[in-house]
Short mmCIF file of C-alpha atoms and ligand atoms in Angstrom, two decimals:
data_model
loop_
_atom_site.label_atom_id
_atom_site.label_comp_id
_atom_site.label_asym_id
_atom_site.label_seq_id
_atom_site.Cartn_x
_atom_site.Cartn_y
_atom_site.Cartn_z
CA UNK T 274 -25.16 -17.33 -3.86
CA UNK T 275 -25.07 -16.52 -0.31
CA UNK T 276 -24.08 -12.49 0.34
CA UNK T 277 -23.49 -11.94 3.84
CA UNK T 278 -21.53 -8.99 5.44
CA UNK T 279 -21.80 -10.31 9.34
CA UNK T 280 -18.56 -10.83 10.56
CA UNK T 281 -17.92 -13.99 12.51
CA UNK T 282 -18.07 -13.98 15.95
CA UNK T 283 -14.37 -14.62 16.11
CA UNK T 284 -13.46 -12.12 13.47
CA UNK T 285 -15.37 -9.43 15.36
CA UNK T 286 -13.67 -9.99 18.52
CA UNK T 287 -10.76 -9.36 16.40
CA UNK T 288 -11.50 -5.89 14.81
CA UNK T 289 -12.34 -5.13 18.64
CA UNK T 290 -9.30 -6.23 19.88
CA UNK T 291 -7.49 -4.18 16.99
CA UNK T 292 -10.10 -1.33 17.83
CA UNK T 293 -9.42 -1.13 21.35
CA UNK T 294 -5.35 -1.46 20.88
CA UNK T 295 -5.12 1.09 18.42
CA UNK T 296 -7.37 3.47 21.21
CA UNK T 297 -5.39 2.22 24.15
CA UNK T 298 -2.04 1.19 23.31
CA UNK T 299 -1.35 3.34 19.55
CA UNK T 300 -2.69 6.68 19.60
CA UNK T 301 -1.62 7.43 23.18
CA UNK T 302 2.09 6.87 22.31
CA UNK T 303 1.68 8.61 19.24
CA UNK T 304 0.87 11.91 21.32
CA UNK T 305 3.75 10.94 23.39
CA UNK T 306 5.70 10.52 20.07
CA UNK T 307 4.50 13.99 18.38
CA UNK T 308 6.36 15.25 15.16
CA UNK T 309 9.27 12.30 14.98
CA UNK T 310 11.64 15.00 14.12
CA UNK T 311 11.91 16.88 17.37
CA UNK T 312 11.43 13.82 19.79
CA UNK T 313 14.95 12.36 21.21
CA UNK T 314 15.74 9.27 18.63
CA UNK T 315 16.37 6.85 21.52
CA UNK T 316 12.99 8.03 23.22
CA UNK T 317 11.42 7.36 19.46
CA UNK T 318 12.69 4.17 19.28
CA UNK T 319 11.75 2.69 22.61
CA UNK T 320 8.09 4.05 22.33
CA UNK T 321 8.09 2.20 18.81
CA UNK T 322 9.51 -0.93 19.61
CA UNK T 323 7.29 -0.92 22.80
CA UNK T 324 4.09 -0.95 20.78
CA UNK T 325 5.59 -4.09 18.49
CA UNK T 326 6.20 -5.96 21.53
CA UNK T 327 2.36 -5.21 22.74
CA UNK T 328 0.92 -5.82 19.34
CA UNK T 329 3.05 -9.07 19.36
CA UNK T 330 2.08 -9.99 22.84
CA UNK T 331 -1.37 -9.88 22.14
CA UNK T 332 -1.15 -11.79 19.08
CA UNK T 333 -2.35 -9.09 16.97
CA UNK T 334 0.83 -8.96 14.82
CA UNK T 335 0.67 -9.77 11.07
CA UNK T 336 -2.73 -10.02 9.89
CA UNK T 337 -2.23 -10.82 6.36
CA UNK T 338 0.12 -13.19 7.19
CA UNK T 339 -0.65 -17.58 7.54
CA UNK T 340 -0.31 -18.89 10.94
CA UNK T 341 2.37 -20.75 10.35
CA UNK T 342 4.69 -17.96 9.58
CA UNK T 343 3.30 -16.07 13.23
CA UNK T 344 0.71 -14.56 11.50
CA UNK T 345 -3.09 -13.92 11.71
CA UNK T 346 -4.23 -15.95 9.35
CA UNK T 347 -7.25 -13.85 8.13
CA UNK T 348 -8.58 -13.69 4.67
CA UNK T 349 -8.81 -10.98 2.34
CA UNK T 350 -12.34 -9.70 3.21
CA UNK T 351 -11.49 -10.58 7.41
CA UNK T 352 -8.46 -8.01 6.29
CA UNK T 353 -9.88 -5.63 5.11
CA UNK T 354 -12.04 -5.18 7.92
CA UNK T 355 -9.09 -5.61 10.86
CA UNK T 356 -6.66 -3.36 8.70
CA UNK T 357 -9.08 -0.38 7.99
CA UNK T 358 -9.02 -0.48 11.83
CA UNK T 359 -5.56 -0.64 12.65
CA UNK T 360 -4.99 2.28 9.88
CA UNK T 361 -7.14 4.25 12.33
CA UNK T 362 -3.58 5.41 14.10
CA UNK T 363 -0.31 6.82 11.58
CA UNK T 364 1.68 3.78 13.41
CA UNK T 365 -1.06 1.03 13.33
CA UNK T 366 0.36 -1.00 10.37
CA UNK T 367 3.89 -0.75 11.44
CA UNK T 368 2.97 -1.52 14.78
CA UNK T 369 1.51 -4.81 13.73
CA UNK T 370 4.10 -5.46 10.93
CA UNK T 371 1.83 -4.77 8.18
CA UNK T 372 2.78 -1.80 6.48
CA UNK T 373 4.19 -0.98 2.98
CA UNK T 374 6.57 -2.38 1.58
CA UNK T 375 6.92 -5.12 4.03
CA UNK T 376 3.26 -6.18 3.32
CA UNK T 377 3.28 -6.44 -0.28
CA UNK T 378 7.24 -8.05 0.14
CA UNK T 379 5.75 -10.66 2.46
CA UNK T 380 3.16 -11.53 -0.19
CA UNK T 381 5.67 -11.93 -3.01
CA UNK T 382 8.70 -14.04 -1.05
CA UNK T 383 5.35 -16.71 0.19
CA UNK T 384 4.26 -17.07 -3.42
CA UNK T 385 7.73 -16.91 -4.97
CA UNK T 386 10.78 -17.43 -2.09
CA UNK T 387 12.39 -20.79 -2.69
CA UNK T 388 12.36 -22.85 0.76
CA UNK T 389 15.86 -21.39 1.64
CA UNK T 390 14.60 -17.89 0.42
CA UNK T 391 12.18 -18.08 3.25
CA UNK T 392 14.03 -18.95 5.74
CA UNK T 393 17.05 -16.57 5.05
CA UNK T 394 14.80 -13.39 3.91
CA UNK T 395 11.04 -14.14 5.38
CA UNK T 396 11.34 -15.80 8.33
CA UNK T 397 13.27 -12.42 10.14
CA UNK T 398 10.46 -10.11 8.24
CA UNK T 399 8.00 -11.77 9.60
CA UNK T 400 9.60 -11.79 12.99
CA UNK T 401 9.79 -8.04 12.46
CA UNK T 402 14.23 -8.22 13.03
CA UNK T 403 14.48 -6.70 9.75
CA UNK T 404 12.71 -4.52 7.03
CA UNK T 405 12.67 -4.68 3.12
CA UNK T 406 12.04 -2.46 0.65
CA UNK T 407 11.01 -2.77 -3.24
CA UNK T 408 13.64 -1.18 -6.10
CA UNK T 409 11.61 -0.99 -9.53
CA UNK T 410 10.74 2.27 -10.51
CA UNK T 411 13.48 4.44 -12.29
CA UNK T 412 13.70 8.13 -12.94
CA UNK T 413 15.11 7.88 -16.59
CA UNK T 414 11.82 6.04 -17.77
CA UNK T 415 8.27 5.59 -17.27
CA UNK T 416 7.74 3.77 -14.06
CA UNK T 417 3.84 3.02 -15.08
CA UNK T 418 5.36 0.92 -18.12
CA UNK T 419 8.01 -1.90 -16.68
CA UNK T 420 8.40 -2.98 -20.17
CA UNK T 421 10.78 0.05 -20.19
CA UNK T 422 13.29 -0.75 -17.16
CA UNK T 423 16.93 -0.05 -17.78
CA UNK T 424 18.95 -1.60 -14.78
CA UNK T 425 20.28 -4.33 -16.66
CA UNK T 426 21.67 -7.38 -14.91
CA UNK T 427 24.34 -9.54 -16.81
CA UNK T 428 24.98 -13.74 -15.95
CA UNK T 429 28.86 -13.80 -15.08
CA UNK T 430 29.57 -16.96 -13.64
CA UNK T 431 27.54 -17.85 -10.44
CA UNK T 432 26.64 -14.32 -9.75
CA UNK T 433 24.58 -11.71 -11.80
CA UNK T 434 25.90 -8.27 -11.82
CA UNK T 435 23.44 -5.41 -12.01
CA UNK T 436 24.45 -1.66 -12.95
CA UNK T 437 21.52 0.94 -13.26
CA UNK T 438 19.40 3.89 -11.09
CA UNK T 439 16.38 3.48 -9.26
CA UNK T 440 14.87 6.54 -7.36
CA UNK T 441 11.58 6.22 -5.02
CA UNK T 442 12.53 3.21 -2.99
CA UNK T 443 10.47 3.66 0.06
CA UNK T 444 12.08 2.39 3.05
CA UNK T 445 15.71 1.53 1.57
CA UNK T 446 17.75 3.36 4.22
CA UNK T 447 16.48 1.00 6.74
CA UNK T 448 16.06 -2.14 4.64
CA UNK T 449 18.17 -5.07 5.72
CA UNK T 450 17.28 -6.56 2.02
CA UNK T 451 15.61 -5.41 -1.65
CA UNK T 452 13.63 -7.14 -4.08
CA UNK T 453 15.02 -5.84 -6.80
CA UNK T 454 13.78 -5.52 -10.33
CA UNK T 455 16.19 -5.55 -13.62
CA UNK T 456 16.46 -6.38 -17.03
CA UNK T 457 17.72 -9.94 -18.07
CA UNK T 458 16.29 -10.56 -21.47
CA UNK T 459 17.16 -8.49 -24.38
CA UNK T 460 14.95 -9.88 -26.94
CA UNK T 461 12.07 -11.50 -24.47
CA UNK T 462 9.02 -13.22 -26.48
CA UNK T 463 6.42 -11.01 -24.75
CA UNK T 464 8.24 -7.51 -24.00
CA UNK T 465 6.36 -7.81 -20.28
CA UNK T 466 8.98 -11.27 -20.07
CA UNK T 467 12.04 -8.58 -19.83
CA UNK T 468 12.41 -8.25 -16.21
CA UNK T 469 13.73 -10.76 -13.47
CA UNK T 470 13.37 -10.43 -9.83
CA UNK T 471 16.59 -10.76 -7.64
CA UNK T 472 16.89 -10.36 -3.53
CA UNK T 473 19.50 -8.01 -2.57
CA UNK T 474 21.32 -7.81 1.07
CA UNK T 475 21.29 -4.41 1.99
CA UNK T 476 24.33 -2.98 2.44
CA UNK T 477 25.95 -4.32 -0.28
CA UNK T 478 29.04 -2.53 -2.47
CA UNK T 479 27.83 -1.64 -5.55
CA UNK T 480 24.28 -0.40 -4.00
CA UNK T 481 24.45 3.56 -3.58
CA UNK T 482 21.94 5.50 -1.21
CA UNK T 483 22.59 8.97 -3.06
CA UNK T 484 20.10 10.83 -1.17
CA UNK T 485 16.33 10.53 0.32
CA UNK T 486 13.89 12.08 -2.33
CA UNK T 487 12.22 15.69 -0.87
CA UNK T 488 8.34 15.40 -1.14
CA UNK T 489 5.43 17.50 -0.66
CA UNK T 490 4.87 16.14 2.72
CA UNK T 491 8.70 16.43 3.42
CA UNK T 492 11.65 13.73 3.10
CA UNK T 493 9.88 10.78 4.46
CA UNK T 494 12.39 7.70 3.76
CA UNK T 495 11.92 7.45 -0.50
CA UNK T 496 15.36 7.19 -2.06
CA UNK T 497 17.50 7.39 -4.86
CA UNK T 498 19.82 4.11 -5.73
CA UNK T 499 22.64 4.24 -7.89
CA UNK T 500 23.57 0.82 -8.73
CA UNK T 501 27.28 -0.41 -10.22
CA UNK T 502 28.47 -3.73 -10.64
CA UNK T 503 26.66 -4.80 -7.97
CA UNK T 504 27.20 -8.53 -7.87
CA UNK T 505 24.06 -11.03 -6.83
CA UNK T 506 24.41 -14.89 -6.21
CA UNK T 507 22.49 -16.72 -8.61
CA UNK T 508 20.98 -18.04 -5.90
CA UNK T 509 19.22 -15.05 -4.62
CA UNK T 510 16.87 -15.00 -8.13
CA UNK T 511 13.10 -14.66 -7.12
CA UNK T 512 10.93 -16.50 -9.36
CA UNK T 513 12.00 -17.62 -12.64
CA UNK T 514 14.01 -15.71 -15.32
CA UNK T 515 11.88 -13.20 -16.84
CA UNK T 516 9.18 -13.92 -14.47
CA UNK T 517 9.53 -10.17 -12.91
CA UNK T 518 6.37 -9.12 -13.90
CA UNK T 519 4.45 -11.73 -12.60
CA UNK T 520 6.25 -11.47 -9.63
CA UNK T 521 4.83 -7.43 -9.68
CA UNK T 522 1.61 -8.37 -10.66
CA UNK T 523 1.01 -10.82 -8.00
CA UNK T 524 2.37 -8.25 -5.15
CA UNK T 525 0.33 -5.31 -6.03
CA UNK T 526 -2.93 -7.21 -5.93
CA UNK T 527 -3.14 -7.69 -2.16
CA UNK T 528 -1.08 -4.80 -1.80
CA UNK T 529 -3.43 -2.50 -3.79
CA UNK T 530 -6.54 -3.54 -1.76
CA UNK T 531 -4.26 -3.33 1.21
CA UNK T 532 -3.38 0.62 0.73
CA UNK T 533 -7.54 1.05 -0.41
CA UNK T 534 -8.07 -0.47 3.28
CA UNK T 535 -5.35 2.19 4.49
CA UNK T 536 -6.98 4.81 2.72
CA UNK T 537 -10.92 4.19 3.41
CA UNK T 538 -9.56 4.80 7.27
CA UNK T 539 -8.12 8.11 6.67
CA UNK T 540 -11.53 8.88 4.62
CA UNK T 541 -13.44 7.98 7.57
CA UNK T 542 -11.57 9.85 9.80
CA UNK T 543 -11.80 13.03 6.91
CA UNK T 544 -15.77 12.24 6.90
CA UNK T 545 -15.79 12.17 11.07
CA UNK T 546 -13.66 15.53 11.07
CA UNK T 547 -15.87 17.23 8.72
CA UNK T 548 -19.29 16.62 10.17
CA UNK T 549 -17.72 16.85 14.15
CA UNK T 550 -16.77 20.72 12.72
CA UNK T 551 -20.21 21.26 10.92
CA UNK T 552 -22.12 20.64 13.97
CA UNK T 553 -19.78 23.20 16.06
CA UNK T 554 -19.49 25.31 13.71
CA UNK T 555 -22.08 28.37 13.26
CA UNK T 556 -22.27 31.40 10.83
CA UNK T 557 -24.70 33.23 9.18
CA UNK T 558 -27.68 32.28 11.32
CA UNK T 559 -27.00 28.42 11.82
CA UNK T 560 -24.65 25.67 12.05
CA UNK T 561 -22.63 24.74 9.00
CA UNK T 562 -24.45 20.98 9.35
CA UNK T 563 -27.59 23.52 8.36
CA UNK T 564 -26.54 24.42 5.84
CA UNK T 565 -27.29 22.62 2.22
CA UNK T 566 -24.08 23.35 0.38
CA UNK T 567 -22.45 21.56 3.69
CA UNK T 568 -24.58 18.25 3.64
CA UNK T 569 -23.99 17.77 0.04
CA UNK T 570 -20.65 17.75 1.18
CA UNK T 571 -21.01 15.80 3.91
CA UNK T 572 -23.94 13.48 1.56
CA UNK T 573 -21.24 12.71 -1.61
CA UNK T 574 -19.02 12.08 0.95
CA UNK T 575 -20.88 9.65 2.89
CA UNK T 576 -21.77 8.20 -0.90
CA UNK T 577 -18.15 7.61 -1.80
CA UNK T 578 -17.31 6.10 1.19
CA UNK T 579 -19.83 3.52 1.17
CA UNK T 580 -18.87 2.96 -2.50
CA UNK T 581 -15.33 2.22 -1.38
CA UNK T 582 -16.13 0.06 1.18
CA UNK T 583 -17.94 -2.22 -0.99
CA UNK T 584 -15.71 -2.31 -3.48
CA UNK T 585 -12.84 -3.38 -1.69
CA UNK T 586 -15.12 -5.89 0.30
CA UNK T 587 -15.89 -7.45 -2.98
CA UNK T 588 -12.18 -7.25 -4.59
CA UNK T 589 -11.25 -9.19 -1.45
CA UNK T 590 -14.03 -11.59 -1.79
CA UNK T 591 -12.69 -12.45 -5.11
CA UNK T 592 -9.33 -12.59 -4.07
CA UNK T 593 -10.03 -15.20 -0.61
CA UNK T 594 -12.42 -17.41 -3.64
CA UNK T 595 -9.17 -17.76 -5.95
CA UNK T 596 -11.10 -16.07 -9.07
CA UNK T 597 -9.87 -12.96 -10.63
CA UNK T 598 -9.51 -10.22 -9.17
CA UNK T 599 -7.42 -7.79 -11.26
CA UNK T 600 -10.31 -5.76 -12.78
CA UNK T 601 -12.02 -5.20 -8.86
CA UNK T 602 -8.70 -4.10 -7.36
CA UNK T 603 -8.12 -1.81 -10.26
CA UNK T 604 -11.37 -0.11 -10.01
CA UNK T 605 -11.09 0.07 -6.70
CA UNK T 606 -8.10 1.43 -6.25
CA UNK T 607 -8.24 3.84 -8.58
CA UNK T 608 -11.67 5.30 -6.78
CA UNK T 609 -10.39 4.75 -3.51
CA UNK T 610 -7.61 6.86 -4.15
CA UNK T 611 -9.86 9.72 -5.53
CA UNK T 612 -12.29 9.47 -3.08
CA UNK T 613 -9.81 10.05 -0.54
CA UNK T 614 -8.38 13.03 -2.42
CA UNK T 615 -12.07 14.43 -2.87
CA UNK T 616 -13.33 13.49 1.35
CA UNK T 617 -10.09 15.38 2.80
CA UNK T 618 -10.54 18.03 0.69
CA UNK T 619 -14.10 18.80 1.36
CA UNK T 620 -12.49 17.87 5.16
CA UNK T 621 -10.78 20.67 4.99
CA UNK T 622 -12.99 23.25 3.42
CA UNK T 623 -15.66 22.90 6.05
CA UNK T 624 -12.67 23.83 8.48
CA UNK T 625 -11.83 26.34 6.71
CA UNK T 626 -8.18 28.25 7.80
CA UNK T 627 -7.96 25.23 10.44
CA UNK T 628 -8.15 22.90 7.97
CA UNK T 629 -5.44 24.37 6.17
CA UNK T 630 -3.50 24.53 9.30
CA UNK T 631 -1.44 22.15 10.80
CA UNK T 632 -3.47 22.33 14.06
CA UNK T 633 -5.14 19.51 12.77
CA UNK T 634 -3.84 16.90 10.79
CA UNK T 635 -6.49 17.24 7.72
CA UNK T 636 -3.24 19.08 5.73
CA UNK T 637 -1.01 16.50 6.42
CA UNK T 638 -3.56 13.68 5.71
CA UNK T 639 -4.28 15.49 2.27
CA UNK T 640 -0.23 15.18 1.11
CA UNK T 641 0.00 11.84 1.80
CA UNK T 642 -3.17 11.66 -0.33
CA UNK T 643 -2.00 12.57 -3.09
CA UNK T 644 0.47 10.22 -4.16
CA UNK T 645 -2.33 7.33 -3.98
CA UNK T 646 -3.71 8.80 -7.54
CA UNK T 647 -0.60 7.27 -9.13
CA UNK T 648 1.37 5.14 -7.32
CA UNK T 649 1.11 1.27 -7.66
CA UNK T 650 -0.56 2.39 -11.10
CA UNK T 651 -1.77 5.91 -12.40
CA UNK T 652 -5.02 6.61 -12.29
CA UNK T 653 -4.74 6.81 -16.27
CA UNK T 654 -3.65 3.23 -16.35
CA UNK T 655 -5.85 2.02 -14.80
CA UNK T 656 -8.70 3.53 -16.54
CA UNK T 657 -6.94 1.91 -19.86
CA UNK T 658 -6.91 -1.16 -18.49
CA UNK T 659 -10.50 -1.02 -17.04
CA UNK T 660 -11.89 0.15 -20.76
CA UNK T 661 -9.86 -2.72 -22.41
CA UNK T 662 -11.85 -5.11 -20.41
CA UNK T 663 -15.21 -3.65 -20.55
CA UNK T 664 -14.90 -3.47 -24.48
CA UNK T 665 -13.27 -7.03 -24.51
CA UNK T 666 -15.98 -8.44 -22.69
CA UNK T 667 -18.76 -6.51 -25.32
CA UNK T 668 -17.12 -7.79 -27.77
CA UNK T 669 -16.94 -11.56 -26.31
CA UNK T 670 -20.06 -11.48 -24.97
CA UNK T 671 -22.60 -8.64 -25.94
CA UNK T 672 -22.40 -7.27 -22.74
CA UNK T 673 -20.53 -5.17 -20.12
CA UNK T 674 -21.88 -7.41 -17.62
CA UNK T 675 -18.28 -9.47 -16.79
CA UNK T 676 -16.63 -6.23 -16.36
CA UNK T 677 -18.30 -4.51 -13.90
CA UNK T 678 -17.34 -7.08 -11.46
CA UNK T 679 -19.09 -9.96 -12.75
CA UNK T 680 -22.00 -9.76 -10.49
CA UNK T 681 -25.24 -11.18 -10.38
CA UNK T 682 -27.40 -8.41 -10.64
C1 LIG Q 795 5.30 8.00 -1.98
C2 LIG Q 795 5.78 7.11 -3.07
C3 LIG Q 795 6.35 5.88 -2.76
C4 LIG Q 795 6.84 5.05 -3.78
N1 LIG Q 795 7.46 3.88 -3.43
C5 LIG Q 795 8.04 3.11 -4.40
C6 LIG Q 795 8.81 1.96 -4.05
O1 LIG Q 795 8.96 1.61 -2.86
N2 LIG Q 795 9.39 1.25 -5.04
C7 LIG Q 795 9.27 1.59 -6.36
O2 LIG Q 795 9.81 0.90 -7.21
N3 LIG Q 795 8.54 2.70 -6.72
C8 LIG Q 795 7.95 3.47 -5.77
N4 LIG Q 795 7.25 4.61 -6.12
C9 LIG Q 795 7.14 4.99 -7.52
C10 LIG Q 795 5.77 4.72 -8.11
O3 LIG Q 795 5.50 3.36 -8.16
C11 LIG Q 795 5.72 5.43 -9.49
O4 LIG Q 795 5.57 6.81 -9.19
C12 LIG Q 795 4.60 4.95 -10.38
O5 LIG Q 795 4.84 3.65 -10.84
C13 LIG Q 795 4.48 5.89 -11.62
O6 LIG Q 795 5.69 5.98 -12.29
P1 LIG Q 795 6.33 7.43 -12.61
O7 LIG Q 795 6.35 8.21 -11.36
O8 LIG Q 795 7.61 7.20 -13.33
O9 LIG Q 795 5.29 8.14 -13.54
P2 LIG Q 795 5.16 7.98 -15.14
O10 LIG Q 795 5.15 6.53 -15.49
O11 LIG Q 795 6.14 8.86 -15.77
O12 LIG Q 795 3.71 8.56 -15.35
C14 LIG Q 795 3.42 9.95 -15.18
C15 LIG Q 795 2.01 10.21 -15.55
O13 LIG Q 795 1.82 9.89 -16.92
C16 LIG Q 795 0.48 9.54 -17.13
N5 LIG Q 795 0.40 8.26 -17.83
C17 LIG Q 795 1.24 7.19 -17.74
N6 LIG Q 795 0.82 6.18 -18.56
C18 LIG Q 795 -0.31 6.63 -19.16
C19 LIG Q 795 -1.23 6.08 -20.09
N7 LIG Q 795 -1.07 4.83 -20.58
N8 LIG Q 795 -2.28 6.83 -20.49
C20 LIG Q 795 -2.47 8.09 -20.02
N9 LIG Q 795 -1.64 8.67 -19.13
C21 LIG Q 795 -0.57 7.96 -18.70
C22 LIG Q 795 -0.19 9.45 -15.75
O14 LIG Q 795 -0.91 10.64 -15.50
C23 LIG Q 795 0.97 9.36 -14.81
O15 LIG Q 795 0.70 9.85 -13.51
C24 LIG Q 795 6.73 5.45 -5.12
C25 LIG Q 795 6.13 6.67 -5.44
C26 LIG Q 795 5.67 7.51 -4.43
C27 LIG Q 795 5.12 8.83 -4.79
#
């Protein structure tokens, strides 16, 4: 088996091209840009849409995506490589049309979208003339167990008509459509066969913003959906009838490994903050990079990062070779999340009040953190899931050796 972590010569011209954009074009219209909220919206918009048309223009504009559909056509482990970079900048990913949930959307209508789907709902995603967001978690029940989804949707006729309350939809004020996810089957075989997928056109009557969701890092676009007798054509069903969590399962794969590949760039950046400080820093006779208590911080950070990166690498190597890849992305995103988590926060220790400040952006960086450790899965699920395959595969095999990614070694 042939292990090589060289990047192809065209590939690396790539992550330099992204490299240098993100350096030349991205962050220099972010400082422009500033905090969103006190910038002029027309002002906002122009500098955004200004960036698209760049990234577009210079063909770096949906990396996950095939060619055919205007995209980059790189695999997995080329994507991981070209979107750690472009996550270098707060705009990167939506400046080259990969962010969530567009990303993960994208994924689900090319496995799933009939023909027509494509065209109608795709296609204009792709082109980046609309956005999309994702409507499956609700507040009433556990949104770590789908099994447990209320909004019911009822056959009448040609349509389906849905009534029920979602809450957390990121990006559904300016989504131009919704995958949604309700309940079609009351007595399903398997209780994970419950759920159907449908596409929604956003507006439509019957689908209620009530309000964007408050967070710790502030109202950012995550809202609240009452839903009543909102009518669907039949037509509009993704996937099969029942097929909803499939449908999940095959979107937060490559959307998982795609938020670890968001995250390992902020934990770089974290890592690069703290030891820039510790070497400017002095007290008590030296500089803080002098001092032991700092380099183990600096050393478990280093550790973890490495750890991450290899992970992911490998998830995506699995993913690009068609085996399978649920255990990898699981265990790596539940340690890339806590890494991250663990790197700001030593980040911002070693900067002590500044890094507490908003001088920098360590604090901000650290409350966006912290929804990674159970979004797209709980850390706690995941663990479950990981120990039901390790002891599954001691039990089938006398070892723990096809669990811990199956490798040779
Ligand atoms: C910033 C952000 C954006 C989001 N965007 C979207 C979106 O666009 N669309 C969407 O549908 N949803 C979205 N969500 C919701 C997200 O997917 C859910 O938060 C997630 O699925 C967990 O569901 P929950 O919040 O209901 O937590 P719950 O399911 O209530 O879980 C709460 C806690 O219970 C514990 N727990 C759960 N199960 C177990 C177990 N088996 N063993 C031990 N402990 C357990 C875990 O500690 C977990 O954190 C978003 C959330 C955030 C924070």
């Amino acid at each position: 088996m042939a292990i090589d972590f060289t990047l192809s010569p065209e590939v690396e011209a790539i992550r330099q091209r992204v490299r240098d954009f993100i350096q030349t074009v991205v962050k220099p219209a972010e400082e422009k840009i500033g905090d969103p909220d006190k910038i002029e919206r027309s002002s906002y918009l122009k500098l955004l849409l200004q960036m698209r048309a760049e990234a577009k223009a210079a063909g770096l504009w949906l990396p996950h995506m095939p060619k055919e559909w205007g995209g980059m056509g790189l695999g997995h482990v080329e994507l991981a490589m070209v979107q750690a970079e472009a996550a270098k900048a707060y705009y990167g990913p939506w400046v080259m049309n990969c962010q969530a949930p567009d990303e993960g959307n994208m994924h689900t209508l090319l496995h799933w979208a009939t023909d027509a789907q494509k065209e109608k709902y795709l296609r204009p995603l792709c082109e980046g003339h609309v956005m999309s967001c994702f409507a499956m978690t609700e507040p009433e029940v556990a949104g770590s167990d789908p099994t447990l989804i209320q909004t019911k949707a009822i056959r009448d006729g040609d349509d389906w008509v849905v009534n029920g309350h979602k809450w957390f939809i990121s990006n559904a004020r300016r989504a131009g459509f919704a995958i949604l996810i309700a309940r079609t089957e009351d007595n399903p075989e398997r209780p994970q066969a419950a759920n159907t997928g449908f596409i929604v056109d956003l507006p439509s009557p019957g689908w209620t913003r009530v309000r964007e969701v408050g967070t710790m890092h502030g109202s950012t676009g995550h809202s609240e959906i009452q839903i009543e007798d909102l009518r669907i054509p039949s037509e509009n069903m993704l996937g099969g009838r029942g097929q909803g969590h499939r449908l999940g399962q095959y979107r937060l794969g490559p959307a998982r490994l795609a938020h670890c590949m968001r995250w390992i760039s902020q934990a770089e950046t974290a890592l690069e903050m703290m030891v820039d400080r510790a070497t400017k820093r002095f007290a008590h006779g030296s500089l803080l990079s002098e001092k032991q208590g700092i380099q183990w911080m600096i050393a478990d950070s280093t550790m973890e990062l490495y750890q991450c990166k290899l992970m992911v690498l490998h998830a995506a190597y699995k993913i690009d070779r068609g085996l399978d890849f649920t255990s990898e992305v699981s265990m790596a995103k539940h340690f890339v999340a806590n890494a991250l988590g663990r790197i700001i926060d030593r980040a911002i220790q070693v900067h002590g009040a500044l890094g507490y400040s908003t001088d920098t952006p360590l604090a901000n960086m650290y409350q966006h953190a912290r929804w990674a450790r159970f979004a797209d899965g709980p850390d706690e699920v995941h663990q479950m899931r990981i120990a039901q395959r390790t002891i599954a595969a001691y039990k089938e095999h006398g070892s723990s050796r096809t669990a811990t990614g199956n490798l040779p070694i």
